[in-house]
Tab-separated table of C-alpha atoms and ligand atoms in Angstrom:
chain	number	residue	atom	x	y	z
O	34	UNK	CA	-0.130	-5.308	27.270
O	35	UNK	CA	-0.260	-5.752	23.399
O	36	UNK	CA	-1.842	-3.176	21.186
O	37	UNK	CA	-1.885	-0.944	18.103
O	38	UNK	CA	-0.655	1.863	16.817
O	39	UNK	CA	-3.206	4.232	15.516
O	40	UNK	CA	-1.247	7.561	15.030
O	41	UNK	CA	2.206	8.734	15.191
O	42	UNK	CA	3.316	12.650	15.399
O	43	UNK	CA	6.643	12.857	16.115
O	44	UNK	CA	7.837	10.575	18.323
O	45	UNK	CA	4.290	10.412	20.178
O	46	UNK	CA	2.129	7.142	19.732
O	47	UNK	CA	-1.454	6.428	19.747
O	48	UNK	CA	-2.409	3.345	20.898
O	49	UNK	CA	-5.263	1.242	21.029
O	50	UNK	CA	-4.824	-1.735	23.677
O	51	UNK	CA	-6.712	-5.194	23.443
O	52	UNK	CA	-9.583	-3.062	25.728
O	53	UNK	CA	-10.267	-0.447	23.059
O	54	UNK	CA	-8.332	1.574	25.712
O	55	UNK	CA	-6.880	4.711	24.309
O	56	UNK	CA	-3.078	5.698	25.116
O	57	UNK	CA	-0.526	8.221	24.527
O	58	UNK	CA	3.055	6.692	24.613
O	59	UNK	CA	6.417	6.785	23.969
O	60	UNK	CA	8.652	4.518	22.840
O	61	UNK	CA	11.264	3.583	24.562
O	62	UNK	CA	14.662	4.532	22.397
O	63	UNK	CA	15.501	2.164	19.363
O	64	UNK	CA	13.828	-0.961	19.355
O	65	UNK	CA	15.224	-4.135	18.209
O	66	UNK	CA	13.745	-6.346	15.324
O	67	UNK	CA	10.521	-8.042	17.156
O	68	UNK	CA	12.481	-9.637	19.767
O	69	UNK	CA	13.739	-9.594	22.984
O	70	UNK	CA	12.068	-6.382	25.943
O	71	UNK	CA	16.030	-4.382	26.584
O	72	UNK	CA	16.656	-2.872	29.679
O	73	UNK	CA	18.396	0.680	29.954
O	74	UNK	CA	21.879	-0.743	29.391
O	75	UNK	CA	20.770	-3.274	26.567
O	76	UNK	CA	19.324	-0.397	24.843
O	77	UNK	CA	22.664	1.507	25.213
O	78	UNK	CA	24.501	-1.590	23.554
O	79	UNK	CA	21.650	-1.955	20.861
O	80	UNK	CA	21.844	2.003	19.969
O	81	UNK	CA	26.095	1.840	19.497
O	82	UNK	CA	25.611	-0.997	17.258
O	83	UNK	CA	22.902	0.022	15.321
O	84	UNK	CA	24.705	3.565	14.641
O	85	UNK	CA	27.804	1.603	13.135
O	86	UNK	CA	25.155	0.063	11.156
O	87	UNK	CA	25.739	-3.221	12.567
O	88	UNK	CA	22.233	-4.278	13.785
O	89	UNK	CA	18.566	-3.011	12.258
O	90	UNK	CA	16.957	-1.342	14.958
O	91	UNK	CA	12.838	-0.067	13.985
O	92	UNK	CA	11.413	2.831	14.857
O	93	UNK	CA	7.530	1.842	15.164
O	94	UNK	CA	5.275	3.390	12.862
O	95	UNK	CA	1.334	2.973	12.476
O	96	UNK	CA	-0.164	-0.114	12.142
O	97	UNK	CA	2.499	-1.771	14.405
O	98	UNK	CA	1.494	-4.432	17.204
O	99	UNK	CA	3.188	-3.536	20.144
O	100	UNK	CA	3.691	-3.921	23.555
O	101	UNK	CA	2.908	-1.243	25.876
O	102	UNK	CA	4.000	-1.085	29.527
O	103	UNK	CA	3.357	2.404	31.652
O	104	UNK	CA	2.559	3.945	28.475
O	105	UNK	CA	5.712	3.191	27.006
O	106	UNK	CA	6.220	1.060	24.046
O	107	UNK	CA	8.954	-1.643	24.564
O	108	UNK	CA	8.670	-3.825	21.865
O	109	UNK	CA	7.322	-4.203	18.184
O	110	UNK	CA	5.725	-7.511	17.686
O	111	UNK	CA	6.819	-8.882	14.127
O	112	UNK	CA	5.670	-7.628	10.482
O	113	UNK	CA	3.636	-8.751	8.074
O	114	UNK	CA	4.840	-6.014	5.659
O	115	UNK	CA	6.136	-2.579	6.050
O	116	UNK	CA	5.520	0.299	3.597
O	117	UNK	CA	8.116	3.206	3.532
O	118	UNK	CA	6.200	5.904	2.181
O	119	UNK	CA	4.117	6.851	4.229
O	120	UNK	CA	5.682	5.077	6.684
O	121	UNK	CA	2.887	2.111	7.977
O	122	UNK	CA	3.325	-1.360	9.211
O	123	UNK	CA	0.743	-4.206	8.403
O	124	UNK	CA	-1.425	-3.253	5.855
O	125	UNK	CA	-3.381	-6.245	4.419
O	126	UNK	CA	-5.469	-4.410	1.836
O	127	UNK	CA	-5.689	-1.587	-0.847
O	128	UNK	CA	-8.365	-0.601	-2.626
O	129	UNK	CA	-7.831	1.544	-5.646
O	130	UNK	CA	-10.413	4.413	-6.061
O	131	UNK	CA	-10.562	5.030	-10.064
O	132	UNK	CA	-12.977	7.400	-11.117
O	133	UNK	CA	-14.951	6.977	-14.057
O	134	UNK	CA	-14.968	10.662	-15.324
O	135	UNK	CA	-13.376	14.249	-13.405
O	136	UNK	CA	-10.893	13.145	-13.664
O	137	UNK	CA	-10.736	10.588	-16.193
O	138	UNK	CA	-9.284	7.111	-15.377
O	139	UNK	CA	-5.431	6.596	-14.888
O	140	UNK	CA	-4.888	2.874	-15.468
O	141	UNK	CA	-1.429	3.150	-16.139
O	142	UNK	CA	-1.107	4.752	-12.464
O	143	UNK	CA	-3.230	1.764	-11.844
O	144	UNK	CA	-1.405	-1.098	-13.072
O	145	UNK	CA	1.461	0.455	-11.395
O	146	UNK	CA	-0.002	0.324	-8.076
O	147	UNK	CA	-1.418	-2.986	-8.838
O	148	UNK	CA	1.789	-4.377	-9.316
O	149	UNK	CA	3.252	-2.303	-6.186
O	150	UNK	CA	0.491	-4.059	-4.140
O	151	UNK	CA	0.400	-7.680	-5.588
O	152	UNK	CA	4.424	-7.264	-5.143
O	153	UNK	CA	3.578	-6.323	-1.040
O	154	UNK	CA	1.676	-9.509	-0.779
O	155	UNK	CA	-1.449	-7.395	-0.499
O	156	UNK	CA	-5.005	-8.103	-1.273
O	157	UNK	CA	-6.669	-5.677	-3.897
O	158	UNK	CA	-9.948	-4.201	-4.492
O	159	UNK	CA	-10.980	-1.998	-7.298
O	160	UNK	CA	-13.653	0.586	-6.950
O	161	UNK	CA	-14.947	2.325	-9.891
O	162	UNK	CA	-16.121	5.803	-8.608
O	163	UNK	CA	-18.770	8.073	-10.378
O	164	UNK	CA	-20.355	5.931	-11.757
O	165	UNK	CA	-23.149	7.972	-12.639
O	166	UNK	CA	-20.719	10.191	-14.713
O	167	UNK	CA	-19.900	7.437	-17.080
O	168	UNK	CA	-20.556	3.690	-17.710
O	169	UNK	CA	-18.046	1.762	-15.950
O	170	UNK	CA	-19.020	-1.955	-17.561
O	171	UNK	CA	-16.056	-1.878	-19.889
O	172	UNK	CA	-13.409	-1.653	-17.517
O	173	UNK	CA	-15.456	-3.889	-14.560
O	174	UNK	CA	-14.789	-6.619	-17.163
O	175	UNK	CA	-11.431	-5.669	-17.441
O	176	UNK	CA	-10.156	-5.839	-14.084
O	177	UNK	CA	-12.346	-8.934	-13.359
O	178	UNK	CA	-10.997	-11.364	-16.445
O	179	UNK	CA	-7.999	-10.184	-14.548
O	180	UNK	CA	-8.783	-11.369	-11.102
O	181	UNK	CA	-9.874	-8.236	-9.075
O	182	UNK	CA	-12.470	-7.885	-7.198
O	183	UNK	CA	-14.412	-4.834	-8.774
O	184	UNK	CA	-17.254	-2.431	-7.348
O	185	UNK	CA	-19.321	0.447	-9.323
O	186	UNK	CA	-19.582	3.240	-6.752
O	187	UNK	CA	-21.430	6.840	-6.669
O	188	UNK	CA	-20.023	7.682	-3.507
O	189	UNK	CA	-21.429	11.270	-3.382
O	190	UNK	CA	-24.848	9.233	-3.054
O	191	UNK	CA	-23.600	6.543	-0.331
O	192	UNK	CA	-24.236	3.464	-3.367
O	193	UNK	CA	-22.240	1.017	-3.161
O	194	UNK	CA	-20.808	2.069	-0.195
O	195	UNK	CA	-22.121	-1.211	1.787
O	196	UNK	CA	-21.090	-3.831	-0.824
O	197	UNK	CA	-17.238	-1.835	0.221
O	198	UNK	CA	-17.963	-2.077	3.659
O	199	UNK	CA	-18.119	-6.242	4.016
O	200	UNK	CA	-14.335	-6.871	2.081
O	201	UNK	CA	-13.185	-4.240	4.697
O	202	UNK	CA	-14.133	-6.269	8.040
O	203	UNK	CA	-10.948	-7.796	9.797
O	204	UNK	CA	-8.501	-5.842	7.126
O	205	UNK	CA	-5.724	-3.028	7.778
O	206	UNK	CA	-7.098	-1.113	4.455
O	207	UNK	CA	-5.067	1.858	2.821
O	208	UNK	CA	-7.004	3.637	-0.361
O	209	UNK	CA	-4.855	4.783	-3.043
O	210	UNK	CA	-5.715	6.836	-5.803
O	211	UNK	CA	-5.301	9.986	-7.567
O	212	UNK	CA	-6.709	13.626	-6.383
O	213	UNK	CA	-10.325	13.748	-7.087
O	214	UNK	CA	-11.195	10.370	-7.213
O	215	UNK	CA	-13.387	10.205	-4.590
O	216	UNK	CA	-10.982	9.107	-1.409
O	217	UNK	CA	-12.463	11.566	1.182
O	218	UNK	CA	-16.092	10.819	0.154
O	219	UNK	CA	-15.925	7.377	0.499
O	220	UNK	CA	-13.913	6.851	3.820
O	221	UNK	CA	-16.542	9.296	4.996
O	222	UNK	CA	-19.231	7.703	3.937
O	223	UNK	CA	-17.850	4.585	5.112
O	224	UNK	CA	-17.874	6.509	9.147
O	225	UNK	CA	-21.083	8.221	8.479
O	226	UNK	CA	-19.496	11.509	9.397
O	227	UNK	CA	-16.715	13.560	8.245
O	228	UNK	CA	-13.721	12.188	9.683
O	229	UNK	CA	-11.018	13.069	6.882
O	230	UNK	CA	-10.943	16.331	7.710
O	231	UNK	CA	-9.995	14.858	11.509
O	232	UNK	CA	-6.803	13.149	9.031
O	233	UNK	CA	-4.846	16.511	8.671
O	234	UNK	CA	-3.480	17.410	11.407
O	235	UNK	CA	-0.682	19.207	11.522
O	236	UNK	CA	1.021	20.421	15.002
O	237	UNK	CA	3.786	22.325	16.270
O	238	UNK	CA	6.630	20.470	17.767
O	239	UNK	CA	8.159	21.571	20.833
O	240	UNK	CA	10.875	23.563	18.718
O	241	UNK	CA	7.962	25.147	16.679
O	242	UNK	CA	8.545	22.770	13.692
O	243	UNK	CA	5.578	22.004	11.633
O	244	UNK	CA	4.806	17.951	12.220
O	245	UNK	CA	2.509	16.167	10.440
O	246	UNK	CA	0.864	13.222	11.214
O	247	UNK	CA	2.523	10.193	9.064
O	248	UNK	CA	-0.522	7.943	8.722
O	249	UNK	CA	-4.070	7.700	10.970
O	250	UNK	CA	-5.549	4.445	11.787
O	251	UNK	CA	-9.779	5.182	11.443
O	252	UNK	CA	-11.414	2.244	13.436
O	253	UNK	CA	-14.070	0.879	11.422
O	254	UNK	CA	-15.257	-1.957	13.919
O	255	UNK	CA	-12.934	-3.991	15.624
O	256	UNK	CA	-10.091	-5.185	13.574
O	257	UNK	CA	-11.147	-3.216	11.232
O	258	UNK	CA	-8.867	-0.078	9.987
O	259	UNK	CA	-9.192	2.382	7.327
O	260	UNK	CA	-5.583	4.464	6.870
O	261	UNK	CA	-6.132	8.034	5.618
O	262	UNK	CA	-3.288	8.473	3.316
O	263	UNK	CA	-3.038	9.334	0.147
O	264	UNK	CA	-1.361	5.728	-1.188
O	265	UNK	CA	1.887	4.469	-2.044
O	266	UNK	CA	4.734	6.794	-3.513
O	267	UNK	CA	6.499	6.378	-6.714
O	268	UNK	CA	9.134	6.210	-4.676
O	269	UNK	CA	8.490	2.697	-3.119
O	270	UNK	CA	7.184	1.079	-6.893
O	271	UNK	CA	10.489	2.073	-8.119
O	272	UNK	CA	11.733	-0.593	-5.938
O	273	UNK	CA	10.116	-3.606	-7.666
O	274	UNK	CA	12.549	-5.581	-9.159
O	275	UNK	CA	11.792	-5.201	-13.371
O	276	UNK	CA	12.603	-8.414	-14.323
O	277	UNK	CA	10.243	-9.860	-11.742
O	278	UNK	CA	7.512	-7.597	-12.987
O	279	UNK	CA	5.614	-10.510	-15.298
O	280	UNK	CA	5.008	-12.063	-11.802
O	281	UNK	CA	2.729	-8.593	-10.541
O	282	UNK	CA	0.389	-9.134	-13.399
O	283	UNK	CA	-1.747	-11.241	-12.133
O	284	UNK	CA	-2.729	-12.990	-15.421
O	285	UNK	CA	0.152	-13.427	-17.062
O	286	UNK	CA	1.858	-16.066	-14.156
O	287	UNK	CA	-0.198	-19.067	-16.062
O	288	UNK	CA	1.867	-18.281	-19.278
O	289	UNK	CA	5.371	-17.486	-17.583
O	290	UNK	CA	8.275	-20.295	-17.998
O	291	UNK	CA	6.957	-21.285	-21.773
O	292	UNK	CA	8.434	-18.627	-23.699
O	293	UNK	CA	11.350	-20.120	-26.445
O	294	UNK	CA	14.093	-17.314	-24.313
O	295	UNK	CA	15.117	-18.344	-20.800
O	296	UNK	CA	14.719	-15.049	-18.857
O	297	UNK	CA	12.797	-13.757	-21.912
O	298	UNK	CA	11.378	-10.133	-20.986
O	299	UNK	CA	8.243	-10.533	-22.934
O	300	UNK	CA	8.993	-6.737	-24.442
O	301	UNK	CA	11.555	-6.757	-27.414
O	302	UNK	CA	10.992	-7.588	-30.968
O	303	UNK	CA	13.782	-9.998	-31.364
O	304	UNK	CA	12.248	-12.629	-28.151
O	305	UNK	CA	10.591	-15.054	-30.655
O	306	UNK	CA	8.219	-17.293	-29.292
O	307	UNK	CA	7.259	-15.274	-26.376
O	308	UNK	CA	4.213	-16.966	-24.254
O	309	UNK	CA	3.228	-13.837	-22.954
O	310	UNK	CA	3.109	-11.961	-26.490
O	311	UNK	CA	1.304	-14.669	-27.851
O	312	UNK	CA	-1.252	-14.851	-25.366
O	313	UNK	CA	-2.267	-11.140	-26.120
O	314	UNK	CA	-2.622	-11.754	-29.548
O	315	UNK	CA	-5.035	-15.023	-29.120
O	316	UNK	CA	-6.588	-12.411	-26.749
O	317	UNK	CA	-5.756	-14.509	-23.642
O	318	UNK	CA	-4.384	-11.074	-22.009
O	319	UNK	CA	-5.631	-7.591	-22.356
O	320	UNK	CA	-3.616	-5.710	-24.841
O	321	UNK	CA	-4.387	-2.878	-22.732
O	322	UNK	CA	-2.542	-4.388	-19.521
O	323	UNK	CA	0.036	-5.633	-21.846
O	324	UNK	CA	1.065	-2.390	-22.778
O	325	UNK	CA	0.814	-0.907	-19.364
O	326	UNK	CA	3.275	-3.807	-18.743
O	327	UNK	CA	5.879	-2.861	-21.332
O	328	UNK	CA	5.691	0.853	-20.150
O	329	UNK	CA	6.201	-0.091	-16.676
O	330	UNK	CA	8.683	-2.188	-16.751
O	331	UNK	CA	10.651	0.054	-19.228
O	332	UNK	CA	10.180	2.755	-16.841
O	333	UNK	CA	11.611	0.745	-13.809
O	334	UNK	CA	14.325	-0.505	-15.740
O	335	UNK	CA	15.503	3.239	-16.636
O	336	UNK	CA	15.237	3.919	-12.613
O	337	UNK	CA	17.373	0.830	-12.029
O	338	UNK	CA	20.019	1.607	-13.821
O	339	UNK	CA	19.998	5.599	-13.226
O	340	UNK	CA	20.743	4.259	-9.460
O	341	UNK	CA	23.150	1.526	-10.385
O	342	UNK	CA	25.061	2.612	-13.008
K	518	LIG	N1	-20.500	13.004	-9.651
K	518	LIG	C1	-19.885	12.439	-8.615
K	518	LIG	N2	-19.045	13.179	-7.868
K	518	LIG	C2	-18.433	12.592	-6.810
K	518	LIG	C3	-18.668	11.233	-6.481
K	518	LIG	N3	-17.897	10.941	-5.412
K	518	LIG	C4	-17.226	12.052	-5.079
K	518	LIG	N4	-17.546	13.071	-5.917
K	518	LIG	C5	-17.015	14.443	-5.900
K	518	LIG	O1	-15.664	14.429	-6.375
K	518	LIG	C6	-14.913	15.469	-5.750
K	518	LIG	C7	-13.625	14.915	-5.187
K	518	LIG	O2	-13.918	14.015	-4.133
K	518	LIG	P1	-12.931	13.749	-2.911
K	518	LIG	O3	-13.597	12.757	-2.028
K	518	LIG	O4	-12.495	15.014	-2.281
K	518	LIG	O5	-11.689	13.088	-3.682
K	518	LIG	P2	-10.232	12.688	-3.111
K	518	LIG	O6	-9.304	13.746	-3.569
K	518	LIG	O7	-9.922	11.384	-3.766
K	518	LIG	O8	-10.328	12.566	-1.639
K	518	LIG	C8	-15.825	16.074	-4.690
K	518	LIG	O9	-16.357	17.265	-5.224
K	518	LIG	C9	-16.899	15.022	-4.508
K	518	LIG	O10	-18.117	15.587	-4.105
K	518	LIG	C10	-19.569	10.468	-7.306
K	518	LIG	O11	-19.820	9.273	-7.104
K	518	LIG	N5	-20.145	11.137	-8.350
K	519	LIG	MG1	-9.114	13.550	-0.116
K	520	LIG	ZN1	8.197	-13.948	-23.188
């Protein structure tokens, strides 16, 4: 039967099956890229290989279709995506909690996730939390003459919690943003009861081993998942490519390809002529996001080549 993983502690699953049936599996060893159900001696074959690193086994992970069979998992139905930190498989949205004041907005953080997301393939939402801290107008605009959808929240009040709740239906959702923001409030307010609190579980392991869960899958409604975890690591950013970076800002890809220097990087002095530079100074592109750009990608490039050189 297919289903989906909703938790994972250890090397226990919980599943939800196409019944809204609840199980506790296994899985059943290493299991190979999306294809073929192994039996006992396959699986044998599959683990040499894939310990002389000749053959990419997966180990599932939330958010992973599966097939179940006598509460065993025997198969992991094909990605979409696959985010390594927290581990979770399929995520089709991520909406960025910024809040407006306590603590005060982080939009470099933001861009940086931005990018991280639009580089996933992922669709992004922007909520502007506290709104009744500080006016949020200015950077609504923002965001928006960027292409993001963008919602003014007071979540500690439940507004604007509905207007969150429709782009949600029929999406794998993870929310992302710093400590404080307003994450727990809102996914709460979202269940109508206080469910993050549910999120940290931590257990022993039969050796006595703290284990934490990796990621929890809330269901909304059906089809409908909210992941309680705290967003994507620096460590999974670092791994978009910096020359490539132009293409994660959203609204600079109209102006790419017209600058005077093929492969121009849009950031040094000496690139005449650049499409991108000009644009910001015509006011075409926020000089805001354009610096967040330079920073960014000056920041990945220094990662790059502290790990290649
Ligand atoms: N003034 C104000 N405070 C809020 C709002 N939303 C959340 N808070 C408060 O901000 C603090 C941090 O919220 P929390 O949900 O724990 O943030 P998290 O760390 O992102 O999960 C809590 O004290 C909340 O009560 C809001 O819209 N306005
Ligand atoms: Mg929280
Ligand atoms: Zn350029």
């Amino acid at each position: 039967m297919k289903a989906t993983i909703i938790q994972n502690i250890s090397n226990q699953y919980k599943v939800v099956d196409e019944l809204d049936k609840i199980h506790i599996c296994t899985a059943r060893g290493r299991l190979k890229n999306t294809t073929q159900i192994l039996n006992k001696r396959e699986q044998r074959a599959l683990r040499v290989a894939s310990n002389f690193g000749k053959i990419n086994t997966l180990t599932p992970v939330a958010g992973d279709k599966v097939e179940i069979e006598n509460d065993t998992i025997i198969k992991i139905y094909e990605r979409t995506n696959y985010i390594k930190r927290p581990k979770i498989a399929n995520v089709t949205q991520v909406v960025f909690v910024v809040s407006l004041k306590n603590p005060e907005p982080d939009l470099l953080m933001l861009d940086k996730q931005l990018a991280f997301s639009e580089n996933m393939g992922l669709k992004s939402i922007i909520v502007l939390n506290k709104c009744d801290l500080e006016d949020g107008s200015e950077l609504k605009e923002l965001y928006e003459k960027v292409g993001y959808k963008v919602l003014e929240m007071q979540a500690n009040k439940n507004i604007g919690i509905d207007a969150l709740k429709q782009y949600l239906i029929g999406n794998i959702t993870v929310f992302s943003g710093n400590s404080g923001v307003g994450k727990s409030t809102i996914i709460n307010s979202l269940f109508g009861k206080n469910i993050t609190d549910e999120g940290v579980v931590s257990e022993k392991n039969k050796r006595g081993k703290n284990t934490t869960t990796a990621v929890t899958l809330y269901e909304l409604e059906k089809d409908t998942y909210i992941a309680d975890t705290p967003g994507f690591s620096t460590f999974d950013i670092n791994e978009i490519d910096y020359k490539n970076l132009d293409k994660e800002f959203k609204e600079f890809i109209p102006y790419i390809g017209e600058c005077k220097y093929v492969g121009c990087s849009h950031i040094y002095e000496d690139e005449k002529e650049c499409n991108i530079k000009r644009a910001v100074t015509e006011g075409k592109i926020s000089k805001l996001r354009y610096d967040n750009f330079v920073k960014i990608y000056k920041e990945l490039e220094e990662n790059y080549k502290k790990r290649y050189n």
